[in-house]
Short mmCIF file of C-alpha atoms in Angstrom, two decimals:
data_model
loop_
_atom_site.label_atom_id
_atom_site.label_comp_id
_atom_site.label_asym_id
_atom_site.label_seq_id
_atom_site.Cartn_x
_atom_site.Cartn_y
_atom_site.Cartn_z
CA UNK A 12 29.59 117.74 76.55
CA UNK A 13 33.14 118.30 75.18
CA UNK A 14 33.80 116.16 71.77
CA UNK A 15 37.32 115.36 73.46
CA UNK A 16 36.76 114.60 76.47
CA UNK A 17 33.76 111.81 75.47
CA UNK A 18 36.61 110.47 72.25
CA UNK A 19 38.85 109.88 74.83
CA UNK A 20 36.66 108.21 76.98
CA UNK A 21 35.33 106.03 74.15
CA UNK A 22 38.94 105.32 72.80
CA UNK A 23 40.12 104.59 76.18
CA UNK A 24 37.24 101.77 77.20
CA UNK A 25 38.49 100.49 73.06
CA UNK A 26 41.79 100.15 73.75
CA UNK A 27 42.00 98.37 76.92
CA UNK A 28 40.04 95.35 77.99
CA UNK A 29 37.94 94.79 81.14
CA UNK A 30 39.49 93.63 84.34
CA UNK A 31 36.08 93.03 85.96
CA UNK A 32 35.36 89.25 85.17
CA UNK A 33 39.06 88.19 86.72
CA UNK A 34 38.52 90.59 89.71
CA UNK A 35 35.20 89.29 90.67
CA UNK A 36 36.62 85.44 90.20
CA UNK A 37 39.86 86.60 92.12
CA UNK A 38 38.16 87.43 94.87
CA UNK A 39 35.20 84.83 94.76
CA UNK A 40 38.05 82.23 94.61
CA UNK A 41 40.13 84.00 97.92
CA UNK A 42 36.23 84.44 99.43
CA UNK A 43 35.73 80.85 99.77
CA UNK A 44 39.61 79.61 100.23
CA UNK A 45 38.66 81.85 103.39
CA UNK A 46 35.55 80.55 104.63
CA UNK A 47 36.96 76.91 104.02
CA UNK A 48 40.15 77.55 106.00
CA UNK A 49 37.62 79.65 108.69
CA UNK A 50 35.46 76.35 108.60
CA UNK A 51 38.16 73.76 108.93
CA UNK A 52 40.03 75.42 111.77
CA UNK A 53 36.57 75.42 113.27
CA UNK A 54 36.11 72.23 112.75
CA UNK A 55 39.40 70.94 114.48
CA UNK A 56 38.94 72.73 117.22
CA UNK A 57 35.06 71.61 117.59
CA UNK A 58 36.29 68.00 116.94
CA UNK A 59 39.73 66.80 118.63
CA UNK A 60 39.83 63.39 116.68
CA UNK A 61 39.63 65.18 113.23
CA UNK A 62 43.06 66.47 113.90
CA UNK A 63 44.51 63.18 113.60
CA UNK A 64 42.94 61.69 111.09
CA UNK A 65 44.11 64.70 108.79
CA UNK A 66 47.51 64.55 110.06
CA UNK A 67 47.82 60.93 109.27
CA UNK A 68 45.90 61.08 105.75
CA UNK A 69 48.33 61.92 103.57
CA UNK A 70 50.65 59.34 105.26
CA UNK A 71 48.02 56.49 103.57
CA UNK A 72 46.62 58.44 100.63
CA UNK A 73 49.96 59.70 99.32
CA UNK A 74 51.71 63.20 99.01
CA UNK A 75 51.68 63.44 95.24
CA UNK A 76 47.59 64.04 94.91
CA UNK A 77 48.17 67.22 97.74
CA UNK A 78 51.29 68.52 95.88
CA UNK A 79 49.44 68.12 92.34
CA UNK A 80 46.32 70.16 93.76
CA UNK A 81 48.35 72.67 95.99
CA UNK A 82 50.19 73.48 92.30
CA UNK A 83 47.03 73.59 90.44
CA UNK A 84 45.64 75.65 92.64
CA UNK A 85 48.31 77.99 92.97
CA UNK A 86 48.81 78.73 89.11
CA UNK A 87 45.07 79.46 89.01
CA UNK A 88 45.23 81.61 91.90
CA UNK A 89 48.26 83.55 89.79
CA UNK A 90 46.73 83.67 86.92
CA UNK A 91 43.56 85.06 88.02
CA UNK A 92 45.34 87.67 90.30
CA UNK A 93 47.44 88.61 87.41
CA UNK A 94 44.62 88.80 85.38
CA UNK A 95 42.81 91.02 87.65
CA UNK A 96 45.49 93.57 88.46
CA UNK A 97 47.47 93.98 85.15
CA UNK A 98 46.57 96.16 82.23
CA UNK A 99 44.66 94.83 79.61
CA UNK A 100 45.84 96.62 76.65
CA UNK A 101 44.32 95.49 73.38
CA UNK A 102 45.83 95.59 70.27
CA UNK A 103 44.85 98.91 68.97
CA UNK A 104 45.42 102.32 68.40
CA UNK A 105 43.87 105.59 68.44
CA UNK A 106 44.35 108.95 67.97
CA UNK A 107 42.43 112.23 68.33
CA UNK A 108 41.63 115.54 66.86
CA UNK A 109 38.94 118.71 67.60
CA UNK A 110 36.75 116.99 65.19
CA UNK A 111 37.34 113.25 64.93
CA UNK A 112 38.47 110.08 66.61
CA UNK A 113 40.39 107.31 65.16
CA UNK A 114 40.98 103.97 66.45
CA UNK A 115 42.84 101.24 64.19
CA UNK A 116 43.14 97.93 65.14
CA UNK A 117 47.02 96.66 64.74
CA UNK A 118 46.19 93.80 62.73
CA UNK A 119 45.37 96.16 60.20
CA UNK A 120 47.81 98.64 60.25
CA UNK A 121 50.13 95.00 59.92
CA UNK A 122 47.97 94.52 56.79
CA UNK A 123 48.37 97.83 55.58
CA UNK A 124 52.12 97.83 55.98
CA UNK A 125 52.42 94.74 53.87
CA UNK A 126 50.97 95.65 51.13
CA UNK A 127 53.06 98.69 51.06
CA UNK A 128 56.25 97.35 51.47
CA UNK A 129 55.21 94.98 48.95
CA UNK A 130 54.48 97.77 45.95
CA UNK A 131 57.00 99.41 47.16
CA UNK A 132 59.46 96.98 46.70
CA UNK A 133 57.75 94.74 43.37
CA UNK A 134 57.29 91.70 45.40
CA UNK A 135 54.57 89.11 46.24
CA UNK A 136 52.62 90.48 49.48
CA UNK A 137 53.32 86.74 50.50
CA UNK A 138 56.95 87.62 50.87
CA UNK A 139 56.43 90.26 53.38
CA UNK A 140 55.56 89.82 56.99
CA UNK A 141 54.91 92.65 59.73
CA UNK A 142 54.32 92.45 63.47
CA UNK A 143 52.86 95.80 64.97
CA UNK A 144 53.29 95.97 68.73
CA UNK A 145 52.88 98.25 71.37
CA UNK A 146 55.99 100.42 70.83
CA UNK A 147 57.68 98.42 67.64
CA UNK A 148 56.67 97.79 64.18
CA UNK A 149 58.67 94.50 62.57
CA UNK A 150 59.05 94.52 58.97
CA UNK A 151 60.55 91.62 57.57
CA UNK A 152 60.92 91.32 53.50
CA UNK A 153 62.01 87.96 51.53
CA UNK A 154 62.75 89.28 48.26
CA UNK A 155 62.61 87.18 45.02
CA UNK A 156 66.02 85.57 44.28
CA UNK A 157 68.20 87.83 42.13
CA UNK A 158 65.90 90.96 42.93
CA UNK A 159 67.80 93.39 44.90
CA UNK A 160 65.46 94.63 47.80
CA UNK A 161 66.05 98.22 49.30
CA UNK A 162 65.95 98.51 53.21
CA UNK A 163 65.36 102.27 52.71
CA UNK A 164 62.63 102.31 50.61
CA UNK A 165 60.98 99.08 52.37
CA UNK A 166 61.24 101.61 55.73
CA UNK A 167 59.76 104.83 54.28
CA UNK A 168 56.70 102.72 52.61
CA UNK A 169 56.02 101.23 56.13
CA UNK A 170 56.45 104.63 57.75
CA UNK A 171 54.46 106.53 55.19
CA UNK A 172 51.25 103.93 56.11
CA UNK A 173 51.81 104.85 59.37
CA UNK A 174 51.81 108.98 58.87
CA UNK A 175 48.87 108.60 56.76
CA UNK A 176 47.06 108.08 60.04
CA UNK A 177 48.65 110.09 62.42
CA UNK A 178 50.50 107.46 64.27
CA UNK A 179 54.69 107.96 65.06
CA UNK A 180 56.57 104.63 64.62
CA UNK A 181 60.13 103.96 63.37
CA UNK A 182 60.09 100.14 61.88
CA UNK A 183 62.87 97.73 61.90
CA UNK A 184 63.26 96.47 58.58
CA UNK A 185 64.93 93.55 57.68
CA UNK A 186 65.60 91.69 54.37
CA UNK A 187 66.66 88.05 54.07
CA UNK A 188 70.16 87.12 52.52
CA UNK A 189 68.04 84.34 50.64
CA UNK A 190 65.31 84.87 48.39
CA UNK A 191 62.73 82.91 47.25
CA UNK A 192 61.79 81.42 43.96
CA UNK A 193 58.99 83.33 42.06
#
């Protein structure tokens, strides 16, 4: 079998998640909101004086307990149909070659960027915080009061972490107007 064709199957089942447990509980939950709606209609048709107690129950039980389930139910119905039908990306990456396949988590790659920045710039690795998203890396650098932080340099260390691996990003830097005390 083709080395490329199974990475890229492998990388692709990495990088996204499963949609098969919110499926199957999407349409468990719309199976039986089904039968019961089958089963009641059945039921008031089978039985004429159920039809009047059930209009007249919420009259003496209150509307607040139907309106409180109706809304529960409906947000769990949404979530699980979102669940089902959206992608689920994860947060990784991966790239491809003839001979190898690479797949870095984004957590890292945040990591990675950090400490870069940091050397880069002669700060504490506390003082620099990065967000790696799907299509935007977020690079933001509090320098050390009275230490003059470059933007430029703080950009081309996060990129180069970034080109070490393959992967094409262009960060947004930013550097706060106050520093902290070393």
């Amino acid at each position: 079998m083709d080395k490329a064709r199974v990475y890229r199957r492998v990388l692709r089942r990495e990088t996204h998640a499963s949609r098969t447990t919110p499926a199957v509980v999407a349409a468990a939950v719309l199976i039986v909101l089904i039968v019961a709606g089958f089963g009641v209609m059945a039921w008031s048709v089978l039985d004429v004086g159920i039809a009047h107690q059930v209009s007249t129950y919420p009259a003496r039980a209150g509307m607040g307990i139907f309106v409180a389930v109706g809304c529960i139910g409906i947000l769990l119905a949404g979530f699980f149909l979102a669940a089902a039908l959206l992608p689920g990306r994860r947060a990784r990456r991966a790239r491809t070659d003839d001979e190898h396949a690479l797949l870095v988590d984004d957590g890292v790659l945040a990591d990675a960027t950090a400490d870069a920045v940091a050397a880069r710039c002669g700060i504490a690795r506390s003082q620099v915080s990065v967000v790696v998203g799907r299509r935007s890396v977020r690079v933001e650098v509090v320098p050390t009061s009275g230490v003059v932080v470059d933007e430029e340099s703080a950009r081309q260390a996060a990129v180069r972490v970034f080109d070490e691996l393959g992967f094409v990003v262009d960060p947004t830097v930013v550097v706060a107007q106050r520093g902290v005390v070393a």
